[in-house]
Amino acid sequence: MIPKKNETLELEIIDLTHEGLGVAKLDRYPLFIENALPGEKVEALVMKVGKKYGFAKVLKWLEFSSDRNEAIQGELLRTGIADLGHLTYEKQLEFKRKQIQDLLKKNSHLTDIKVAEVIGMVEPVGYRNKAQIPVRKVNGQLETGFYRKHSHDLVPIEDFLIQDPVIDQIVIKCRDLFRKYGLNAYDETAKTGLIKNVIVRRGFYSHEVMVVIVTTKPKIFRIEQLIEELVAEFPEIKSVLQNIHPDNSNNILSDDFNLLFGQEYITDTLLGNQYYISAPSFYQINTEMAEVLYQEAFRLADLSKDDVVIDAYCGIGTIGLSIANQVQQVYGVESVAEAIDDAKINAKLNGIENVSYRVGRAEDIMPEWVSEGVKPSVIIVDPPRKGLAEGFIESACEVAPDKIVYISCNPATFTRDVARFAENGYKLQEVTPVDLFPQTHHVESVVLMSRVDK
Ligand code: SAH
């Protein structure tokens, strides 16, 4: 039976989607419901009905789950900033582990793989070292906050829960200064206004701060005074950049940067090495847990002095540079040219000489290395959500390293890729999830695959 839009129903929640929405069934028709946990009974309003599933909204809870974390505010759920925050942390970790287990079970090659317990954070809040905050006008006033899920309505927010609290303070100060200096917030529909986003990065160990102000036009009236006031209150700010981005595309940053204050980068430390981080480069947003994740990856790789290691999707080089002194040679590849510039500087900064880097897509560079005779014994991959390209898997299997360590931020593409390696003679040993993104539905894990068809 398909419900009608605007109908009110009493429903029992039986499951959670991988994005943390409650699932209820009317006969066999699934309804997805925000802020509703398995075991809860709710009175819900049907908002949207499709052919195969629909969406409803809780009007009233008739029974609560004992796994509910009452402390979470509605706006953090509505915006997706903390879309699992309504679940106790212990249950979040179980949920993430089960997701990987279920995906592995669906694949005949992988049914008997053990998934370790998720390594969680001791204090699972305030961990993000980077914030990308939209700036919009709400009720006639410039506001910083976050979009309501699946919309472009900005919800004003001051406490983001999962961000470094100093970053929250700097965002508030930027908002207040934008207001004070009469700067206009961007309006997406009318395509008017100046300030689109403010991005703040703060080194976990160094405490150095970078602020990027994304604007539609080059000129920011009285920007020197604004920055003077900002830096006077937060002397940790070492870099202020402007990014000029006139069009409406989904990318937050364009290539057009303009240095407004200080230097073009900040530095931070990771597993004892120093890193130079520039604005367009990827850098793990949870430093404390990235260290745990990397150490887990290195434990699995069990490296020795003779190893030749490929660090694919290397960003600013953090993985390869952490292990360079334990191995013979490291090759890194990354598609963002600025990140490779950073990686080269980072190698120098830490006195490391046995690394070499190439800019390009991993799936294009990997075959180049193969034809040049590079013989890796270990390949470490850390791709974005879409996982590995087929061409990469093919050439990786062609060079036949003893071990492949796969770091993944998306269990769906990860299980797909691991199954491909399994068809090519690589045995998946064990999966260790590490919680890089507490309070959110994102699942990070690391695995070792070793070659069995020698
Ligand atoms: N290993 C790094 C970065 C991981 S994030 C770290 O731990 O910090 C994934 C990286 O892959 C990003 O830096 C992104 O720019 C890069 N990337 C995305 N697609 C790519 C491709 N096809 N080939 C190479 N690098 C790619």
Coordinates of C-alpha atoms and ligand atoms in Angstrom, one line a residue:
M1 CA 0.0 0.0 0.0
I2 CA 1.4 3.4 -1.0
P3 CA 0.6 6.2 1.6
K4 CA -0.7 9.6 0.5
K5 CA 1.2 12.8 0.8
N6 CA 0.2 14.8 3.9
E7 CA -1.2 11.6 5.5
T8 CA -0.5 11.1 9.2
L9 CA 0.6 7.6 10.2
E10 CA 1.7 5.7 13.3
L11 CA 4.9 3.9 12.4
E12 CA 7.5 1.7 14.0
I13 CA 11.1 2.2 13.0
I14 CA 12.8 -1.0 12.0
D15 CA 16.2 0.0 10.6
L16 CA 18.6 2.8 9.7
T17 CA 19.8 3.7 6.2
H18 CA 23.5 4.1 5.7
E19 CA 22.9 7.9 5.8
G20 CA 21.2 7.6 9.2
L21 CA 17.6 7.9 8.3
G22 CA 15.1 5.8 10.2
V23 CA 13.2 3.2 8.0
A24 CA 9.6 2.2 8.6
K25 CA 7.4 0.0 6.4
L26 CA 3.8 0.4 5.5
D27 CA 3.0 -3.1 4.3
R28 CA 6.2 -3.4 2.2
Y29 CA 6.5 0.2 1.2
P30 CA 9.5 1.8 2.9
L31 CA 9.4 5.3 4.4
F32 CA 12.5 7.2 5.3
I33 CA 12.3 9.3 8.4
E34 CA 14.8 11.8 9.8
N35 CA 15.7 11.7 13.5
A36 CA 14.0 8.4 14.1
L37 CA 15.8 5.3 15.5
P38 CA 15.2 1.6 15.3
G39 CA 12.7 0.5 18.0
E40 CA 11.0 3.9 18.2
K41 CA 7.3 4.5 17.6
V42 CA 6.4 7.7 16.0
E43 CA 3.5 9.7 14.6
A44 CA 4.7 10.9 11.2
L45 CA 3.6 13.1 8.4
V46 CA 4.1 11.8 4.9
M47 CA 6.1 14.4 3.0
K48 CA 6.9 12.8 -0.3
V49 CA 5.8 9.6 -2.1
G50 CA 7.6 8.0 -5.0
K51 CA 7.0 4.7 -6.7
K52 CA 9.3 2.6 -4.6
Y53 CA 9.8 4.6 -1.4
G54 CA 8.8 7.8 0.3
F55 CA 9.8 10.3 3.0
A56 CA 8.0 11.2 6.2
K57 CA 8.7 13.6 9.1
V58 CA 8.2 12.9 12.8
L59 CA 5.4 14.9 14.4
K60 CA 5.5 13.1 17.8
W61 CA 7.5 10.3 19.4
L62 CA 5.3 7.7 20.9
E63 CA 8.2 5.6 22.2
F64 CA 11.9 6.5 22.4
S65 CA 14.8 4.2 21.9
S66 CA 17.2 3.7 24.8
D67 CA 20.0 4.3 22.3
R68 CA 19.0 7.9 21.7
N69 CA 21.4 10.6 22.6
E70 CA 19.1 13.4 23.9
A71 CA 21.8 16.0 23.9
I72 CA 21.8 16.6 20.2
Q73 CA 20.1 19.7 18.8
G74 CA 17.7 19.4 15.9
E75 CA 19.5 21.8 13.6
L76 CA 22.7 19.6 13.7
L77 CA 20.5 16.7 12.4
R78 CA 18.5 18.8 9.9
T79 CA 21.7 20.1 8.3
G80 CA 23.4 16.8 8.3
I81 CA 26.4 18.3 10.3
A82 CA 25.9 15.5 12.8
D83 CA 23.4 13.2 11.1
L84 CA 24.1 10.3 13.5
G85 CA 24.4 12.5 16.6
H86 CA 21.0 11.3 17.9
L87 CA 22.5 7.9 18.4
T88 CA 24.8 7.1 21.4
Y89 CA 28.4 7.0 20.4
E90 CA 28.8 3.3 21.2
K91 CA 25.8 2.5 18.9
Q92 CA 27.3 4.7 16.1
L93 CA 30.4 2.5 16.2
E94 CA 28.3 -0.7 16.0
F95 CA 26.3 0.8 13.2
K96 CA 29.4 1.6 11.1
R97 CA 30.9 -1.9 11.7
K98 CA 27.6 -3.6 10.7
Q99 CA 27.5 -1.6 7.5
I100 CA 30.8 -3.0 6.3
Q101 CA 29.8 -6.5 7.4
D102 CA 26.6 -6.3 5.5
L103 CA 28.3 -5.1 2.3
L104 CA 30.9 -7.9 2.5
K105 CA 28.2 -10.5 3.0
K106 CA 26.6 -9.5 -0.2
N107 CA 29.8 -10.5 -2.1
S108 CA 30.5 -14.1 -2.6
H109 CA 34.3 -13.6 -2.6
L110 CA 34.2 -11.8 0.8
T111 CA 31.7 -13.5 3.0
D112 CA 34.1 -14.9 5.6
I113 CA 36.1 -11.7 6.2
K114 CA 36.4 -10.5 9.7
V115 CA 35.6 -6.9 10.4
A116 CA 37.3 -5.6 13.6
E117 CA 35.5 -3.4 16.1
V118 CA 35.6 0.2 15.0
I119 CA 38.4 2.2 16.7
G120 CA 36.5 5.1 18.2
M121 CA 37.5 8.5 19.5
V122 CA 37.8 9.1 23.3
E123 CA 36.2 12.6 23.0
P124 CA 34.1 12.3 19.8
V125 CA 33.4 16.1 19.4
G126 CA 35.3 19.2 18.3
Y127 CA 37.6 17.2 16.0
R128 CA 37.3 18.9 12.6
N129 CA 40.4 20.9 11.8
K130 CA 38.7 22.5 8.8
A131 CA 35.3 24.2 8.3
Q132 CA 33.7 25.3 5.0
I133 CA 30.9 27.6 6.0
P134 CA 28.4 29.2 3.6
V135 CA 27.5 32.9 4.1
R136 CA 23.9 33.9 3.2
K137 CA 21.3 36.5 4.1
V138 CA 18.5 35.1 6.4
N139 CA 15.7 37.4 7.4
G140 CA 17.6 40.5 6.2
Q141 CA 20.8 39.7 8.1
L142 CA 24.1 38.2 7.0
E143 CA 24.5 34.7 8.6
T144 CA 26.9 31.8 8.8
G145 CA 25.6 28.3 9.2
F146 CA 24.8 25.3 7.2
Y147 CA 22.3 24.2 4.6
R148 CA 19.2 22.2 5.5
K149 CA 19.7 18.8 3.9
H150 CA 18.9 18.6 0.2
S151 CA 18.2 22.3 0.1
H152 CA 19.9 25.6 -0.2
D153 CA 18.2 27.2 2.8
L154 CA 20.8 28.3 5.3
V155 CA 20.2 27.5 9.0
P156 CA 22.2 29.9 11.1
I157 CA 24.5 28.0 13.5
E158 CA 27.2 29.1 16.0
D159 CA 28.1 25.8 17.7
F160 CA 28.9 23.2 15.1
L161 CA 29.7 20.5 17.7
I162 CA 32.2 18.5 15.6
Q163 CA 34.5 21.4 14.7
D164 CA 37.5 22.7 16.6
P165 CA 35.8 25.2 19.0
V166 CA 38.4 27.9 18.0
I167 CA 37.3 27.5 14.4
D168 CA 33.7 28.1 15.5
Q169 CA 34.8 31.3 17.3
I170 CA 36.7 32.6 14.2
V171 CA 33.7 31.9 12.0
I172 CA 31.5 34.0 14.4
K173 CA 34.0 36.8 14.4
C174 CA 34.2 36.8 10.6
R175 CA 30.4 36.9 10.4
D176 CA 30.3 39.9 12.9
L177 CA 33.0 41.7 10.9
F178 CA 31.2 41.1 7.6
R179 CA 28.2 42.7 9.2
K180 CA 30.1 45.6 10.7
Y181 CA 31.8 46.4 7.4
G182 CA 28.5 46.2 5.6
L183 CA 29.5 43.5 3.2
N184 CA 26.8 41.7 1.3
A185 CA 26.1 38.0 1.5
Y186 CA 25.9 36.0 -1.7
D187 CA 22.3 35.4 -3.0
E188 CA 22.3 32.2 -5.1
T189 CA 19.0 32.9 -6.8
A190 CA 19.5 36.5 -7.7
K191 CA 23.2 35.9 -8.2
T192 CA 24.0 39.1 -6.3
G193 CA 26.1 39.8 -3.2
L194 CA 29.8 39.4 -2.5
I195 CA 30.7 36.9 0.3
K196 CA 30.0 33.3 -0.6
N197 CA 31.9 31.2 2.0
V198 CA 34.4 31.4 4.7
I199 CA 36.8 28.5 5.1
V200 CA 38.9 28.1 8.3
R201 CA 41.7 25.5 8.8
R202 CA 43.5 25.2 12.2
G203 CA 46.5 23.0 12.8
F204 CA 45.8 20.4 15.5
Y205 CA 49.3 20.6 17.0
S206 CA 50.6 23.9 15.6
H207 CA 47.3 25.9 16.2
E208 CA 48.2 27.9 13.0
V209 CA 45.1 29.2 11.3
M210 CA 44.3 29.9 7.6
V211 CA 41.2 31.8 6.7
V212 CA 39.9 31.8 3.1
I213 CA 37.1 34.3 2.1
V214 CA 35.3 33.2 -1.0
T215 CA 33.8 36.1 -3.0
T216 CA 32.0 36.7 -6.3
K217 CA 34.2 39.7 -7.1
P218 CA 37.8 40.9 -6.5
K219 CA 37.1 44.1 -4.5
I220 CA 36.3 43.8 -0.8
F221 CA 35.7 47.2 0.6
R222 CA 37.9 48.1 3.6
I223 CA 39.3 44.5 3.8
E224 CA 42.6 45.7 5.3
Q225 CA 40.8 47.1 8.4
L226 CA 38.6 44.0 8.6
I227 CA 41.7 41.7 8.6
E228 CA 43.5 43.9 11.1
E229 CA 40.6 43.5 13.6
L230 CA 40.3 39.7 12.9
V231 CA 44.0 39.0 13.4
A232 CA 44.2 41.3 16.5
E233 CA 41.6 39.0 18.2
F234 CA 43.1 35.7 16.8
P235 CA 46.9 36.1 16.6
E236 CA 47.1 32.4 15.6
I237 CA 45.9 33.5 12.1
K238 CA 49.0 33.1 9.8
S239 CA 47.3 33.3 6.5
V240 CA 44.2 35.0 5.0
L241 CA 43.4 34.4 1.3
Q242 CA 40.6 35.5 -0.9
N243 CA 39.3 33.1 -3.5
I244 CA 37.4 34.8 -6.3
H245 CA 34.6 32.6 -7.7
P246 CA 32.0 34.4 -9.7
D247 CA 30.0 31.5 -11.0
N248 CA 27.4 29.2 -9.4
S249 CA 29.2 25.9 -9.7
N250 CA 29.2 23.3 -7.0
N251 CA 32.9 23.6 -6.3
I252 CA 33.5 25.9 -3.4
L253 CA 36.9 27.1 -4.6
S254 CA 38.1 28.4 -8.0
D255 CA 41.7 28.6 -9.1
D256 CA 41.8 32.3 -8.5
F257 CA 43.5 33.0 -5.1
N258 CA 44.6 36.4 -3.8
L259 CA 46.8 36.6 -0.7
L260 CA 45.4 39.2 1.7
F261 CA 47.5 38.6 4.8
G262 CA 50.6 36.6 6.0
Q263 CA 51.7 33.6 4.1
E264 CA 50.0 31.3 1.6
Y265 CA 50.1 28.2 3.8
I266 CA 50.0 26.9 7.4
T267 CA 52.0 24.1 8.8
D268 CA 51.1 21.3 11.1
T269 CA 52.5 18.0 12.5
L270 CA 51.4 14.5 11.8
L271 CA 53.1 11.4 13.3
G272 CA 56.1 13.6 14.1
N273 CA 56.7 15.0 10.6
Q274 CA 56.0 18.7 9.7
Y275 CA 53.7 19.6 6.9
Y276 CA 53.1 22.6 4.7
I277 CA 49.4 22.8 3.8
S278 CA 48.1 25.2 1.1
A279 CA 44.5 26.1 0.6
P280 CA 43.6 23.9 -2.4
S281 CA 45.3 20.8 -0.9
F282 CA 43.4 17.9 0.8
Y283 CA 44.4 17.4 4.4
Q284 CA 42.8 14.8 6.7
I285 CA 40.2 16.7 8.8
N286 CA 40.6 14.7 11.9
T287 CA 44.3 14.8 12.8
E288 CA 44.1 12.7 16.0
M289 CA 42.3 9.8 14.2
A290 CA 44.2 10.1 11.0
E291 CA 47.3 9.3 13.0
V292 CA 45.5 6.2 14.4
L293 CA 44.4 5.3 10.8
Y294 CA 47.8 5.6 9.3
Q295 CA 49.4 3.6 12.1
E296 CA 46.9 0.9 11.5
A297 CA 47.8 1.0 7.8
F298 CA 51.5 0.7 8.5
R299 CA 51.0 -2.1 11.0
L300 CA 49.2 -4.0 8.2
A301 CA 51.8 -3.2 5.6
D302 CA 54.5 -4.5 7.9
L303 CA 57.2 -2.7 5.9
S304 CA 60.9 -3.5 5.6
K305 CA 64.0 -1.7 4.3
D306 CA 63.7 -3.4 0.8
D307 CA 60.2 -2.3 0.2
V308 CA 59.3 -0.1 -2.7
V309 CA 56.0 1.7 -1.9
I310 CA 53.5 3.4 -4.1
D311 CA 51.4 6.0 -2.3
A312 CA 48.5 6.5 -4.6
Y313 CA 46.1 9.5 -4.1
C314 CA 48.8 10.9 -1.9
G315 CA 47.5 14.5 -1.3
I316 CA 50.4 16.4 0.3
G317 CA 52.4 13.2 0.9
T318 CA 51.5 12.4 4.5
I319 CA 51.3 8.7 4.1
G320 CA 54.5 8.1 2.1
L321 CA 56.5 10.6 4.1
S322 CA 55.6 8.9 7.4
I323 CA 57.2 5.7 6.3
A324 CA 59.9 6.8 3.8
N325 CA 62.7 6.2 6.4
Q326 CA 61.6 2.6 6.8
V327 CA 61.7 1.6 3.1
Q328 CA 63.8 1.8 0.0
Q329 CA 61.8 4.1 -2.1
V330 CA 58.3 5.8 -2.2
Y331 CA 56.4 6.9 -5.3
G332 CA 53.5 9.3 -4.9
V333 CA 50.7 10.3 -7.3
E334 CA 48.0 12.8 -6.9
S335 CA 45.7 14.7 -9.3
V336 CA 45.8 18.2 -7.6
A337 CA 49.0 20.0 -8.8
E338 CA 49.2 22.2 -5.7
A339 CA 49.1 19.2 -3.4
I340 CA 52.1 17.7 -5.2
D341 CA 53.9 21.1 -4.8
D342 CA 53.2 20.8 -1.1
A343 CA 54.3 17.1 -1.1
K344 CA 57.7 18.1 -2.6
I345 CA 58.2 20.9 -0.1
N346 CA 57.1 18.5 2.7
A347 CA 59.8 15.9 1.7
K348 CA 62.5 18.7 1.9
L349 CA 61.1 20.0 5.1
N350 CA 61.5 16.6 6.7
G351 CA 64.9 15.8 5.1
I352 CA 63.4 12.9 3.1
E353 CA 65.1 12.1 -0.3
N354 CA 63.8 8.7 -1.3
V355 CA 60.4 9.9 -2.6
S356 CA 59.3 11.0 -6.0
Y357 CA 56.0 12.5 -7.0
R358 CA 53.9 12.8 -10.1
V359 CA 50.8 15.0 -10.8
G360 CA 48.1 13.1 -12.6
R361 CA 45.3 10.6 -12.3
A362 CA 46.4 7.5 -10.5
E363 CA 44.8 5.4 -13.2
D364 CA 47.0 7.1 -15.8
I365 CA 50.3 7.3 -13.9
M366 CA 50.2 3.7 -12.6
P367 CA 50.5 2.2 -16.1
E368 CA 53.4 4.7 -16.8
W369 CA 55.3 3.4 -13.8
V370 CA 54.6 -0.1 -14.9
S371 CA 56.0 0.5 -18.3
E372 CA 59.0 2.3 -16.8
G373 CA 59.8 -0.8 -14.8
V374 CA 58.9 0.4 -11.3
K375 CA 58.4 -2.7 -9.2
P376 CA 56.4 -1.9 -6.1
S377 CA 56.3 -4.5 -3.3
V378 CA 53.5 -2.5 -1.5
I379 CA 50.8 -0.3 -2.9
I380 CA 48.9 2.0 -0.6
V381 CA 45.7 3.6 -2.0
D382 CA 43.5 6.2 -0.4
P383 CA 41.0 7.2 -3.0
P384 CA 38.0 9.6 -2.7
R385 CA 34.5 8.3 -2.3
K386 CA 34.1 7.0 -5.8
G387 CA 36.9 4.5 -5.2
L388 CA 39.4 3.1 -7.7
A389 CA 39.2 3.3 -11.5
E390 CA 39.2 -0.1 -13.2
G391 CA 42.4 0.9 -15.1
F392 CA 44.2 1.4 -11.8
I393 CA 43.2 -2.0 -10.5
E394 CA 44.3 -3.6 -13.7
S395 CA 47.8 -2.1 -13.7
A396 CA 48.2 -2.7 -10.0
C397 CA 47.5 -6.4 -10.5
E398 CA 49.8 -6.4 -13.4
V399 CA 52.8 -5.3 -11.3
A400 CA 51.7 -7.8 -8.7
P401 CA 52.9 -6.2 -5.4
D402 CA 53.0 -8.6 -2.4
K403 CA 50.6 -6.3 -0.5
I404 CA 47.9 -3.7 -1.2
V405 CA 46.7 -1.6 1.7
Y406 CA 43.4 0.1 0.9
I407 CA 42.2 3.1 3.0
S408 CA 38.6 3.9 2.2
C409 CA 36.1 6.5 3.1
N410 CA 33.2 4.7 1.3
P411 CA 32.5 1.0 2.2
A412 CA 30.3 0.6 -1.0
T413 CA 33.1 1.3 -3.5
F414 CA 35.6 -0.3 -1.2
T415 CA 33.9 -3.7 -1.2
R416 CA 33.3 -3.4 -5.0
D417 CA 37.1 -2.8 -5.5
V418 CA 38.3 -5.4 -3.0
A419 CA 36.1 -8.0 -4.8
R420 CA 37.9 -7.1 -8.1
F421 CA 41.3 -7.6 -6.4
A422 CA 40.0 -10.9 -5.0
E423 CA 39.3 -12.1 -8.6
N424 CA 42.9 -11.3 -9.4
G425 CA 44.6 -13.3 -6.7
Y426 CA 44.5 -11.0 -3.7
K427 CA 43.2 -12.2 -0.4
L428 CA 41.5 -9.7 1.8
Q429 CA 42.8 -10.4 5.3
E430 CA 41.0 -8.2 7.8
V431 CA 39.1 -4.9 7.8
T432 CA 39.7 -2.3 10.5
P433 CA 37.3 0.6 10.6
V434 CA 38.6 3.8 12.3
D435 CA 36.1 6.5 13.2
L436 CA 37.4 9.6 11.5
F437 CA 34.0 11.2 11.4
P438 CA 32.2 10.8 14.8
Q439 CA 28.5 11.9 14.9
T440 CA 28.2 11.6 11.1
H441 CA 27.3 8.6 8.9
H442 CA 30.7 8.5 7.2
V443 CA 32.6 5.3 7.5
E444 CA 36.4 5.0 7.2
S445 CA 38.4 1.8 7.2
V446 CA 41.7 0.2 6.3
V447 CA 42.4 -3.3 5.0
L448 CA 45.3 -5.4 3.9
M449 CA 45.2 -7.5 0.8
S450 CA 48.0 -9.9 0.1
R451 CA 48.9 -11.9 -3.0
V452 CA 48.2 -15.6 -2.8
D453 CA 48.7 -16.8 -6.4
K454 CA 52.5 -16.7 -6.5
Ligands
SAH1 N1 46.4 10.2 1.2 C1 46.1 11.6 1.4 C2 44.9 12.2 0.6 C3 43.7 11.3 0.5 S1 42.3 12.1 -0.1 C4 45.9 11.9 2.9 O1 45.7 10.9 3.7 O2 45.9 13.0 3.3 C5 42.2 11.6 -1.8 C6 43.2 12.4 -2.7 O3 43.0 11.9 -4.0 C7 42.9 13.9 -2.8 O4 44.0 14.6 -2.5 C8 42.4 14.1 -4.2 O5 42.9 15.3 -4.8 C9 43.1 12.9 -4.9 N2 42.5 12.4 -6.2 C10 41.2 12.3 -6.5 N3 41.1 11.7 -7.7 C11 42.3 11.3 -8.1 C12 42.8 10.5 -9.2 N4 42.0 10.0 -10.1 N5 44.1 10.2 -9.2 C13 45.0 10.7 -8.2 N6 44.5 11.4 -7.2 C14 43.2 11.7 -7.1

